[in-house]
Amino acid sequence: MPGGDFHPWLFFILAAWILICGLGVVAFKKVMYSAASMVACFLGVAFAYALLNAPLVAVVQILVYVGAISIVIIFAIMLTEVQDGGYDLFFNRQAVLAAPLAVAAAAVLTVVVVTADVGQIGDKALNPSVKGISLLLFKGYVFPFELVSLVLVAAMIGALVLARKEEEKS
Amino acid sequence: MEGTQYMKIAVALIVLLPLAGFIITLLLGKRLFRARSHILPVALVTVTAVLSVYAFEWVVRHPDTAFVWNAFSWVAAGRFTVEWGFLVDPLTGIMLLVVGIIGMLVHYYSIGYMKDDPGYYRFFAYLNLFMFAMFVLILANNYLLLFLGWEGVGLCSYLLISFWFRKKSASQAGKKAFLVNRVGDFGFTLGMFLIFVTTGTLQFTGVFDKAEMIGSGTLLWICLLLFTGAVGKSAQFPLHVWLPDAMEGPTPVSALIHAATMVNAGVYMVARSYPLFVQAHTAMLIVMIIGTFTAIYSAYIAITQNDIKKVIAYSTISSLGFMFMALGAGAWAAGIFYLFAHGFFKGLLFLCSGSVIHAMGGEQDMRNMGGLRKKIPITFWTMLIGAIALIGVFPFAGFWAKDEILGSDFSGGYYVVWAVGIVTAFLTAVFAFRLIFMTFFGKSRASEEVQRHIHESAKVMTIPLVLLAIPAALLGILVGWPPDTGWIHTFLQPVFFDVEREKFVWVGVGGGLMVFSVAVALLGVYVAYVMYIRRTELPGRLAARLPVAYEASFNKMYMDQVYEVVPIRSTIAFAGWLWTFFDVKVIDGAVNGLARLWELLGERLRPLQTGRVQNYAFSIFAGMLVLVVVLAWVWGS
Amino acid sequence: MNALYWWLTLAVLLFCIGAFGVLVRRNVIVVVMCLELMLNAVNIALVAISNFRAGALGAGTLFSLFIITLAAAEVTVGLAIVIANYRNRRTVQTDQYDELKG
């Protein structure tokens, strides 16, 4: 059972929530609905992190995903809101092939994961505390941390350059 | 051991000084030395000549011990090790004398001969490089180092034959020499491989120690392959064709490289491999047959040639054939004796011919000479000595060596070889004195213009002639007397240890043979005298009477034509086939076909590139799935 | 059954749903959303492994933080591209982006 100091049913309810919301993202014809479903899914995932003894990740998930990314995506939707008229299908033509592939992948990966020897596993939660994570981050992984900050700066500048209107030329 | 320190220094200097001379002269000659380019090389070669004499003298003082010095390691690859090792034994000692002294004299002579040549510095640089390579060749104590020198002298030969490279014929002759030698060198290389494979070493002593253990079939092959190299280098039939053409080079080069030293390398190498050859009787027999045939064959060609240098060139081939005949017949020491004497008198003859050419203003055709006796007396007298030494008249150098060879042919039971040798001796006398008579006697056939300019060469050229004439005259009696047991035999005994020395019989067969061969030589001189002085119309009539014999001789037995047809044409035809069929059809076809194949494939595969990201993502995802399945299956089981 | 397997199965399923969306949806913004689902699936797996496996030492959790950060960067740049592209082509339909057709 999905151990920890919570009722197993909690896990199943949460998992169902996450998966149904995920399916919603794929299945809603309207883009806005998909976005809403995605936000709901992200919230579920944040809750999962909390159950997995990782409160910091849960908080970051809410801040970044539910807060920032969702907003950016909704902005993008609104900026590009077009009449999808002329396109009846919201799935493309390879859906016929992609559906069995995805099902097969799910089956295979599940089997692989479930039968995998993941080594010594206890029910005891091992995730480090916030303090532990910060120690890890600023001691052992300080170099990747700095690199990530660089990536963020680059992404920020890149997004500005890409999305800005070209005034001087046209 | 006493003196080895000095010997090491001497040997090192003998090798290094000419090399230094080469490098310095080549680098600085053009800009700095110019007309003084000769000073450094000549000085260095003089020192090496003195050192060579010292080394020789050391060998004389230590008759029972060979000087061996492994200076440093050259190649060390597992089982295969080669040293920069030097060996000085009596055989090397004699070669050192020949190379050192003649090399020095030729250097002096070149000062005068090459004066005002635009390539003056280059000439002396090459000569020094040649000396370096030649010394490496004769001092080496293993086959690979010998081969290094061997190739080095070949390179210098090429460079010096085509020294006047603006002349088409000279550059062609250089190429010819190089290519023909390559055939022989290929055999030599294979021989070396075989030696290494069989004995596991290339060191002379190591190889010779195991000589008796080599199977007779393998040994025969080794000897024949080595002899192939010798045939190329020493211009034996059928690889002799390069030597006459090599006369395109400056005459000092002909004297040094193509008479006295480099062409002897083949003889030297076979003599050095004596312990191998002596076990392989078939190989010895082949050596003798090739040598004998070459001797008479080229002597026969020499009697009709008109170019003064070509005559001597064919004479050289003939003499080299004589040496191989001696080696093959088991008269090892006599062969080396002949080499020793030949180096001096043939070098002398070449230098004299150079002096003649110099006097005639570059004319080489004897039909345009004549009557030079009074005008260039020193050249005449020295050349006469050289010619007498060549034809082997008592008591000049050639006599002792030649008669020992013929004597051993006779006593060895090779009567046919002996008879051929006698005929060769007769022909040699004819063409040698034909040369003398046509050049120095009779009326001058040169134009007025040329006649007015005829002059004796400068001192720097005539003195070497005189210095060479002395050993050409006296060497034989000094080292070769009494025959078969003379000093040179005692001296070479440590090298050719197995040869039984017969006591020469003065009265009876031995003496009779001697008298006979001298008589034959004098008869040849007389025939030449009749034909070229008394009745000068005779040669023409003889040629008309025997057109086939004359044409064959005059056209060098059509060997050049044979080569033209067999290897050259067929190679060209083969190359043409390679070009028109193999290159155009197969190679180009393969390349173009491949290109067309990819083009077709690309046309077929084009639709895969839809440009739509999701199609690609599909492939990625499917590929990932396949990978997971494969890896799970591999790791799971 | 161990607890970790349940969480991993959840991650696998969410991942496949996201992947399916990426493969089939024609609106490029939805494709971006589905990509986020896949990233979340991976994060769940990482945090779960970090939580249950001895020897993971919390590195999985840490990695999920890095992934979240990079996902934020990716979304920013990705959507900037989408908007720039939209400005030129007036469309967000993936199957109309086929300039690189061979």
XYZ file of C-alpha atoms in Angstrom, chain B:
637
model
C 92.021 -3.561 -26.070
C 94.628 -1.164 -27.204
C 93.480 1.541 -29.500
C 89.760 0.866 -29.537
C 89.146 4.295 -28.060
C 90.889 5.891 -30.977
C 89.145 3.549 -33.353
C 85.759 4.599 -32.013
C 86.625 8.221 -32.544
C 88.002 7.467 -35.994
C 84.951 5.489 -37.096
C 82.561 8.058 -35.701
C 84.408 10.835 -37.494
C 84.609 8.889 -40.740
C 80.843 8.683 -40.733
C 79.991 12.064 -39.285
C 82.416 14.394 -41.032
C 81.035 13.887 -44.553
C 77.517 14.187 -43.168
C 78.416 17.485 -41.536
C 80.036 18.603 -44.759
C 76.885 17.739 -46.651
C 74.570 19.599 -44.311
C 76.720 22.692 -43.990
C 77.499 22.929 -47.682
C 73.925 22.397 -48.703
C 72.665 25.046 -46.305
C 75.346 27.665 -46.771
C 76.818 26.830 -50.149
C 74.494 28.790 -52.355
C 74.675 32.073 -50.504
C 77.903 32.013 -48.572
C 80.503 29.686 -50.043
C 79.720 29.869 -53.746
C 82.972 29.361 -55.619
C 84.644 28.395 -52.345
C 82.139 25.610 -51.689
C 84.793 22.978 -52.216
C 87.011 24.022 -49.298
C 85.026 22.487 -46.452
C 83.976 19.238 -48.176
C 87.440 18.620 -49.558
C 89.048 19.294 -46.198
C 86.631 16.991 -44.428
C 87.080 14.228 -46.964
C 90.829 14.548 -46.666
C 90.503 14.016 -42.929
C 88.261 11.020 -43.450
C 90.754 9.598 -45.930
C 93.489 9.874 -43.318
C 91.195 8.291 -40.760
C 90.357 5.514 -43.210
C 94.042 4.804 -43.628
C 94.367 4.802 -39.859
C 91.480 2.333 -39.552
C 93.070 0.163 -42.214
C 96.373 0.291 -40.439
C 94.618 -0.699 -37.216
C 93.230 -3.759 -38.941
C 96.691 -4.616 -40.194
C 98.031 -4.373 -36.668
C 95.200 -6.500 -35.280
C 94.767 -9.216 -37.868
C 92.823 -11.545 -35.602
C 90.353 -9.197 -33.978
C 87.620 -7.340 -35.755
C 86.624 -3.981 -34.365
C 82.967 -4.080 -33.378
C 81.205 -1.134 -31.882
C 77.493 -0.853 -31.262
C 77.289 2.887 -30.981
C 73.643 3.185 -30.063
C 70.336 1.492 -30.556
C 68.506 2.392 -33.740
C 65.417 0.224 -33.732
C 64.138 -1.652 -30.717
C 60.780 -3.244 -31.377
C 60.283 -6.366 -29.367
C 62.330 -9.173 -30.823
C 63.527 -6.897 -33.587
C 66.501 -4.808 -32.572
C 68.948 -3.000 -34.766
C 71.967 -1.079 -33.610
C 73.951 1.649 -35.197
C 76.722 -0.872 -35.121
C 80.047 -0.700 -36.853
C 82.373 -3.425 -37.893
C 85.910 -3.016 -39.125
C 87.537 -6.185 -40.328
C 89.974 -6.774 -43.196
C 87.215 -6.646 -45.811
C 85.963 -3.349 -44.469
C 89.547 -2.158 -44.217
C 90.129 -2.658 -47.915
C 86.853 -0.974 -48.775
C 87.797 1.905 -46.483
C 91.048 2.351 -48.350
C 89.318 2.316 -51.729
C 86.518 4.644 -50.716
C 88.614 6.971 -48.607
C 91.508 7.479 -50.977
C 89.660 7.491 -54.272
C 86.951 9.610 -52.717
C 89.498 12.160 -51.627
C 91.256 12.236 -55.001
C 87.965 12.590 -56.829
C 87.083 15.489 -54.586
C 90.325 17.222 -55.501
C 89.812 16.451 -59.154
C 86.290 17.872 -59.011
C 87.628 21.245 -57.917
C 89.061 21.605 -61.374
C 86.472 19.680 -63.317
C 83.403 21.363 -61.908
C 84.931 24.840 -61.847
C 82.420 27.552 -62.752
C 79.517 25.142 -62.753
C 76.402 26.873 -61.425
C 75.707 23.908 -59.176
C 79.208 23.880 -57.693
C 78.114 23.864 -54.046
C 75.396 21.321 -54.747
C 77.895 18.997 -56.368
C 80.189 18.965 -53.380
C 77.295 18.637 -50.980
C 76.069 15.558 -52.826
C 79.565 14.118 -53.009
C 79.875 14.437 -49.243
C 76.482 12.866 -48.737
C 77.626 10.050 -50.934
C 80.768 9.570 -48.872
C 78.649 9.426 -45.736
C 76.311 6.819 -47.171
C 79.147 4.771 -48.605
C 80.979 4.718 -45.289
C 77.807 3.681 -43.508
C 77.401 0.910 -46.052
C 80.854 -0.534 -45.579
C 81.108 0.042 -41.836
C 77.722 -1.410 -40.940
C 77.661 -4.532 -38.851
C 74.091 -5.459 -39.704
C 72.055 -5.757 -42.850
C 69.652 -2.941 -42.078
C 72.344 -0.352 -41.549
C 74.065 -1.645 -44.635
C 70.781 -1.182 -46.432
C 70.569 2.384 -45.163
C 73.925 3.131 -46.726
C 72.914 1.123 -49.766
C 69.864 3.275 -50.329
C 71.833 6.385 -49.458
C 74.402 5.765 -52.173
C 71.559 4.946 -54.532
C 69.981 8.285 -53.761
C 73.277 10.119 -54.288
C 73.803 8.214 -57.497
C 70.429 9.427 -58.672
C 71.100 12.998 -57.582
C 74.490 13.081 -59.259
C 73.542 11.317 -62.484
C 70.812 13.861 -63.006
C 73.062 16.598 -61.676
C 72.620 18.593 -64.859
C 68.910 18.113 -64.540
C 68.052 20.698 -67.151
C 69.307 18.208 -69.687
C 66.443 15.878 -70.491
C 68.683 12.865 -71.057
C 70.401 13.389 -67.692
C 67.213 13.505 -65.690
C 65.929 10.482 -67.604
C 69.130 8.593 -66.872
C 68.812 9.428 -63.190
C 65.292 8.109 -63.123
C 66.339 5.001 -64.980
C 69.128 4.304 -62.514
C 66.769 4.804 -59.631
C 64.047 2.582 -61.011
C 66.321 -0.213 -62.116
C 68.059 -0.182 -58.762
C 64.670 -0.366 -57.101
C 64.119 -3.765 -58.687
C 67.334 -5.018 -57.138
C 66.670 -3.313 -53.822
C 63.308 -5.009 -53.676
C 65.070 -8.340 -53.843
C 67.533 -7.225 -51.204
C 64.707 -6.153 -48.920
C 62.950 -9.469 -49.338
C 66.232 -11.173 -48.600
C 66.534 -9.200 -45.394
C 63.015 -10.117 -44.389
C 63.762 -13.741 -45.035
C 66.959 -13.530 -43.031
C 65.133 -11.976 -40.126
C 62.305 -14.454 -40.259
C 64.726 -17.364 -40.366
C 67.373 -16.259 -37.918
C 65.630 -13.584 -35.872
C 68.405 -11.066 -36.275
C 70.044 -8.885 -38.870
C 73.408 -8.645 -37.154
C 76.078 -10.116 -39.405
C 77.635 -12.220 -36.684
C 74.272 -13.427 -35.447
C 73.137 -14.390 -38.934
C 76.384 -16.078 -39.873
C 76.481 -18.063 -36.649
C 73.166 -19.557 -37.627
C 74.063 -19.985 -41.289
C 74.616 -23.680 -40.924
C 71.254 -24.215 -39.298
C 69.257 -22.623 -42.087
C 67.606 -25.134 -44.372
C 69.257 -25.354 -47.758
C 66.128 -24.259 -49.643
C 65.684 -21.166 -47.506
C 69.361 -20.396 -47.689
C 69.291 -20.592 -51.456
C 66.432 -18.118 -51.525
C 68.176 -15.784 -49.118
C 71.305 -15.840 -51.230
C 69.447 -15.354 -54.484
C 67.437 -12.446 -53.098
C 70.538 -10.789 -51.715
C 72.243 -11.385 -55.024
C 69.309 -9.713 -56.783
C 70.166 -6.592 -54.820
C 73.787 -6.985 -55.826
C 72.800 -7.446 -59.464
C 70.955 -4.148 -59.377
C 73.592 -2.200 -57.535
C 76.577 -3.679 -59.338
C 74.934 -3.439 -62.751
C 74.926 -7.109 -63.656
C 72.870 -8.572 -66.448
C 69.933 -8.063 -66.782
C 69.817 -5.020 -64.513
C 72.909 -3.415 -65.997
C 71.085 -1.022 -68.302
C 71.257 1.904 -65.931
C 75.038 2.117 -65.712
C 75.824 3.171 -69.302
C 73.139 5.822 -69.079
C 74.546 6.947 -65.777
C 77.426 8.432 -67.750
C 75.187 11.464 -68.186
C 76.472 12.573 -64.809
C 79.664 14.578 -64.367
C 82.772 12.470 -64.952
C 84.095 12.607 -61.368
C 80.811 11.030 -60.367
C 81.305 8.296 -62.899
C 84.763 7.694 -61.514
C 83.789 7.692 -57.877
C 80.327 6.217 -57.810
C 79.988 4.277 -61.004
C 83.432 2.734 -61.115
C 85.306 2.725 -57.863
C 82.868 2.570 -54.983
C 79.105 2.311 -55.211
C 78.909 -0.286 -57.944
C 81.264 -2.382 -55.849
C 78.712 -2.381 -53.061
C 77.023 -5.408 -54.567
C 80.287 -7.306 -54.688
C 81.063 -6.175 -51.178
C 77.666 -7.286 -49.910
C 77.985 -10.727 -51.463
C 81.505 -11.039 -50.077
C 80.238 -9.890 -46.688
C 77.563 -12.585 -46.832
C 80.261 -15.108 -47.564
C 79.227 -17.486 -44.768
C 75.775 -17.689 -46.301
C 76.866 -18.067 -49.887
C 79.525 -20.587 -49.133
C 76.811 -22.935 -47.895
C 74.631 -22.459 -50.959
C 76.413 -23.977 -53.903
C 73.568 -23.384 -56.328
C 73.571 -19.707 -55.443
C 77.322 -19.551 -55.978
C 76.887 -21.201 -59.337
C 74.250 -18.658 -60.345
C 76.473 -15.819 -59.166
C 79.276 -17.189 -61.292
C 77.115 -17.692 -64.364
C 75.604 -14.220 -64.175
C 79.024 -12.699 -63.587
C 80.641 -14.587 -66.441
C 77.881 -13.802 -68.849
C 77.866 -10.137 -67.905
C 81.620 -9.974 -68.292
C 81.746 -11.169 -71.875
C 78.455 -9.595 -72.838
C 79.409 -6.075 -71.893
C 82.963 -6.457 -73.152
C 81.469 -7.346 -76.492
C 79.306 -4.234 -76.444
C 82.233 -2.065 -75.412
C 84.242 -2.747 -78.562
C 81.902 -0.810 -80.811
C 80.865 2.094 -78.628
C 82.093 5.504 -79.698
C 81.378 7.503 -76.574
C 84.591 7.427 -74.529
C 82.702 7.211 -71.258
C 80.342 4.513 -72.501
C 83.306 2.341 -73.373
C 84.630 2.628 -69.855
C 81.151 2.132 -68.454
C 80.739 -1.173 -70.256
C 84.232 -2.055 -69.213
C 83.164 -1.450 -65.633
C 80.179 -3.728 -66.018
C 82.492 -6.315 -67.473
C 84.930 -5.945 -64.583
C 82.135 -6.269 -62.067
C 81.091 -9.406 -63.861
C 84.631 -10.607 -63.391
C 84.368 -10.007 -59.666
C 81.143 -11.973 -59.404
C 82.699 -14.677 -61.490
C 85.494 -14.858 -58.946
C 83.145 -14.908 -55.967
C 80.980 -17.534 -57.583
C 83.957 -19.690 -58.401
C 85.041 -19.568 -54.792
C 87.984 -17.253 -55.356
C 86.708 -14.827 -52.741
C 89.947 -13.128 -51.925
C 90.833 -12.836 -55.594
C 87.488 -11.164 -56.243
C 88.092 -8.632 -53.514
C 91.621 -8.188 -54.763
C 90.223 -7.405 -58.180
C 87.743 -4.983 -56.605
C 90.611 -3.291 -54.790
C 92.747 -2.923 -57.897
C 89.807 -2.152 -60.143
C 88.738 0.747 -57.957
C 92.023 2.452 -58.628
C 92.574 1.788 -62.292
C 88.969 2.232 -63.322
C 88.651 5.402 -61.300
C 91.834 6.505 -63.010
C 90.473 5.692 -66.450
C 87.323 7.659 -65.777
C 89.179 10.650 -64.441
C 91.463 10.523 -67.479
C 88.501 10.401 -69.802
C 87.149 13.385 -67.904
C 90.410 15.150 -68.513
C 90.192 14.278 -72.203
C 86.626 15.546 -72.391
C 87.726 18.662 -70.585
C 90.528 19.181 -73.073
C 88.193 18.642 -76.023
C 85.735 21.160 -74.721
C 83.026 18.687 -73.784
C 83.415 16.347 -76.769
C 82.813 12.700 -75.808
C 82.743 11.023 -79.197
C 86.037 9.294 -79.913
C 85.476 9.599 -83.634
C 86.122 13.311 -83.209
C 89.305 12.870 -81.200
C 92.725 11.555 -82.109
C 96.284 12.710 -81.806
C 95.959 13.957 -78.285
C 99.114 12.216 -77.077
C 101.398 15.196 -77.459
C 98.913 17.802 -76.378
C 97.872 16.329 -73.061
C 100.810 14.112 -72.087
C 100.024 13.605 -68.426
C 96.538 12.448 -69.220
C 97.883 10.199 -71.928
C 100.469 8.487 -69.789
C 98.213 7.992 -66.817
C 95.440 6.688 -69.021
C 97.853 4.325 -70.680
C 98.813 2.987 -67.272
C 95.147 2.579 -66.441
C 94.485 0.726 -69.685
C 97.419 -1.601 -69.217
C 96.319 -2.271 -65.664
C 92.818 -2.991 -66.939
C 93.851 -5.496 -69.555
C 96.139 -7.208 -67.106
C 99.633 -7.027 -68.448
C 102.460 -7.999 -66.166
C 103.236 -6.444 -63.699
C 100.365 -3.981 -63.460
C 97.544 -4.231 -60.922
C 94.972 -5.908 -63.138
C 97.321 -8.691 -64.043
C 97.606 -10.184 -60.601
C 93.961 -9.991 -59.778
C 92.672 -11.101 -63.139
C 95.027 -14.021 -63.396
C 94.189 -15.217 -59.958
C 90.536 -15.231 -60.942
C 91.143 -17.032 -64.204
C 93.526 -19.404 -62.453
C 90.925 -20.332 -59.868
C 88.321 -20.827 -62.558
C 90.696 -23.228 -64.218
C 91.789 -25.053 -61.114
C 88.193 -25.176 -59.914
C 87.306 -27.102 -63.030
C 85.159 -24.386 -64.566
C 86.860 -24.623 -67.936
C 84.026 -22.980 -69.834
C 84.079 -20.062 -67.457
C 87.816 -19.849 -67.842
C 87.520 -19.845 -71.619
C 84.900 -17.129 -71.508
C 87.154 -15.195 -69.162
C 90.022 -15.465 -71.611
C 87.831 -14.255 -74.460
C 86.655 -11.415 -72.262
C 90.245 -10.532 -71.491
C 90.954 -10.452 -75.200
C 87.955 -8.212 -75.889
C 88.944 -6.019 -72.976
C 92.370 -5.530 -74.470
C 90.832 -4.693 -77.825
C 88.429 -2.053 -76.606
C 90.828 -0.568 -74.066
C 93.485 0.031 -76.697
C 90.910 0.966 -79.283
C 90.075 3.747 -76.860
C 93.728 4.679 -76.398
C 94.497 4.583 -80.101
C 91.412 6.414 -81.214
C 91.877 9.100 -78.629
C 95.572 9.709 -78.448
C 97.078 8.439 -81.689
C 96.656 9.147 -85.324
C 95.527 12.426 -86.745
C 93.178 14.715 -84.940
C 89.670 14.485 -86.306
C 88.410 17.423 -84.309
C 87.454 20.723 -85.866
C 90.011 23.515 -86.056
C 88.098 25.472 -83.474
C 88.310 22.681 -80.929
C 91.911 21.837 -81.747
C 93.102 25.310 -80.927
C 91.663 25.051 -77.440
C 93.061 21.694 -76.496
C 95.023 22.045 -73.301
C 96.233 19.930 -70.440
C 94.008 20.110 -67.400
C 94.890 22.091 -64.317
C 97.226 20.708 -61.667
C 94.356 20.031 -59.313
C 93.107 17.529 -61.881
C 96.363 16.017 -63.112
C 97.849 15.382 -59.693
C 95.021 13.034 -58.686
C 95.582 11.251 -61.980
C 99.221 10.689 -61.146
C 98.366 9.688 -57.601
C 95.896 7.128 -58.882
C 98.270 5.868 -61.531
C 100.750 4.776 -58.885
C 98.503 2.198 -57.195
C 97.053 1.266 -60.583
C 100.530 0.258 -61.593
C 102.034 -1.062 -58.397
C 99.196 -2.220 -56.184
C 99.064 -5.645 -57.733
C 102.630 -6.547 -57.142
C 102.604 -5.016 -53.667
C 99.689 -6.945 -52.238
C 99.159 -9.734 -54.726
C 102.563 -11.246 -54.969
C 103.078 -14.140 -54.905
C 99.788 -15.247 -56.487
C 97.240 -17.143 -54.369
C 99.309 -16.690 -51.249
C 100.079 -12.991 -51.429
C 99.627 -10.543 -48.644
C 96.002 -9.842 -49.488
C 95.128 -13.490 -49.013
C 96.692 -13.584 -45.608
C 95.016 -10.337 -44.813
C 91.569 -11.485 -45.850
C 91.928 -14.888 -44.259
C 89.844 -13.960 -41.173
C 86.941 -12.963 -43.429
C 86.987 -15.848 -45.864
C 87.997 -18.348 -43.263
C 86.879 -21.495 -45.001
C 88.669 -21.044 -48.290
C 91.535 -23.354 -48.853
C 94.507 -21.665 -50.342
C 96.353 -23.538 -52.947
C 99.986 -22.916 -53.420
C 100.511 -21.299 -56.733
C 102.538 -23.312 -59.141
C 104.904 -21.159 -61.091
C 105.909 -23.839 -63.470
C 103.343 -25.898 -65.256
C 99.632 -25.118 -65.300
C 99.695 -21.911 -63.239
C 102.584 -20.322 -65.034
C 101.285 -21.488 -68.367
C 97.927 -19.881 -67.750
C 99.584 -16.646 -66.787
C 101.710 -16.505 -69.866
C 98.739 -17.467 -71.964
C 96.454 -14.757 -70.627
C 99.120 -12.103 -71.001
C 99.687 -13.301 -74.533
C 95.962 -13.034 -75.198
C 95.905 -9.506 -73.818
C 98.879 -8.494 -75.960
C 97.192 -10.075 -78.941
C 94.195 -7.900 -78.237
C 96.402 -4.844 -78.113
C 97.936 -5.886 -81.415
C 94.523 -6.359 -83.006
C 93.503 -2.911 -81.814
C 96.769 -1.537 -83.168
C 96.177 -3.042 -86.571
C 92.593 -1.975 -86.765
C 92.852 1.537 -85.473
C 96.339 2.679 -86.455
C 97.719 0.634 -89.286
C 94.649 -0.127 -91.327
C 91.929 2.204 -90.160
C 89.599 1.082 -92.911
C 89.468 -2.392 -91.401
C 86.817 -1.814 -88.712
C 84.373 -0.454 -91.254
C 84.875 -3.398 -93.554
C 84.562 -5.810 -90.681
C 81.313 -4.186 -89.649
C 80.044 -4.438 -93.201
C 81.083 -8.065 -93.420
C 79.428 -9.051 -90.139
C 76.460 -6.722 -89.935
C 74.522 -8.780 -87.409
C 77.403 -9.058 -84.971
C 78.259 -5.410 -85.370
C 74.739 -4.110 -85.022
C 74.107 -6.252 -81.983
C 77.161 -4.905 -80.266
C 76.609 -1.337 -81.391
C 72.998 -1.373 -80.203
C 73.962 -2.803 -76.803
C 72.427 -6.173 -77.624
C 69.068 -4.431 -77.865
C 68.611 -4.647 -74.120
C 67.076 -1.191 -73.968
C 64.647 -2.246 -76.640
C 63.815 -5.411 -74.775
C 63.095 -3.388 -71.693
C 61.132 -0.975 -73.785
C 58.922 -3.746 -75.061
C 58.556 -6.083 -72.128
C 58.315 -4.178 -68.882
C 57.803 -0.637 -70.054
C 55.208 -1.058 -72.771
C 53.300 -3.620 -70.789
C 53.330 -1.352 -67.756
C 52.103 1.534 -69.836
C 49.444 -0.662 -71.376
C 48.452 -1.872 -67.949
C 48.360 1.684 -66.657
C 46.241 2.641 -69.631
C 43.867 -0.175 -68.885
C 43.758 0.913 -65.256
C 42.898 4.380 -66.404
C 40.338 3.710 -69.093
C 38.716 0.728 -67.494
C 39.499 0.471 -63.833
C 39.529 4.143 -62.946
C 36.772 5.314 -65.234
C 34.503 2.338 -64.939
C 35.155 0.751 -61.585
C 36.332 3.585 -59.351
C 34.285 6.348 -60.902
C 31.448 3.905 -61.392
C 31.516 2.987 -57.729
C 31.594 6.605 -56.613
C 28.936 7.768 -59.024
C 26.874 4.678 -58.359
C 26.972 5.313 -54.644
C 25.963 8.899 -55.218
C 23.080 7.774 -57.376
C 22.077 5.184 -54.810
C 21.847 7.791 -52.073
C 20.027 10.096 -54.388
C 17.392 7.447 -55.049
C 17.183 6.525 -51.406
C 16.861 10.181 -50.496
C 14.032 10.559 -52.975
C 12.283 7.648 -51.316
C 12.989 8.792 -47.792
C 11.995 12.393 -48.406
C 8.377 11.961 -47.356
C 9.555 10.936 -43.908
C 10.632 14.494 -43.345
C 7.184 15.948 -42.944
C 8.416 19.008 -41.149
C 5.821 18.392 -38.461
C 7.191 18.211 -34.980
C 4.648 15.781 -33.725
C 5.550 13.198 -36.325
C 9.065 13.348 -35.073
C 7.928 13.198 -31.489
C 6.001 10.086 -32.352
C 9.154 8.445 -33.627
C 11.030 9.467 -30.531
C 8.362 8.099 -28.246
C 8.072 4.847 -30.163
C 11.845 4.528 -30.176
C 11.962 5.081 -26.465
C 9.409 2.378 -25.964
C 11.386 -0.064 -28.089
C 14.517 0.786 -26.111
C 12.723 0.187 -22.819
C 11.482 -3.161 -24.011
C 14.897 -4.203 -25.282
C 16.719 -3.052 -22.167
C 14.183 -4.596 -19.843
C 14.528 -7.841 -21.733
C 18.330 -7.703 -21.697
C 18.741 -6.664 -18.085
C 15.802 -8.679 -16.863
C 17.173 -11.952 -18.109
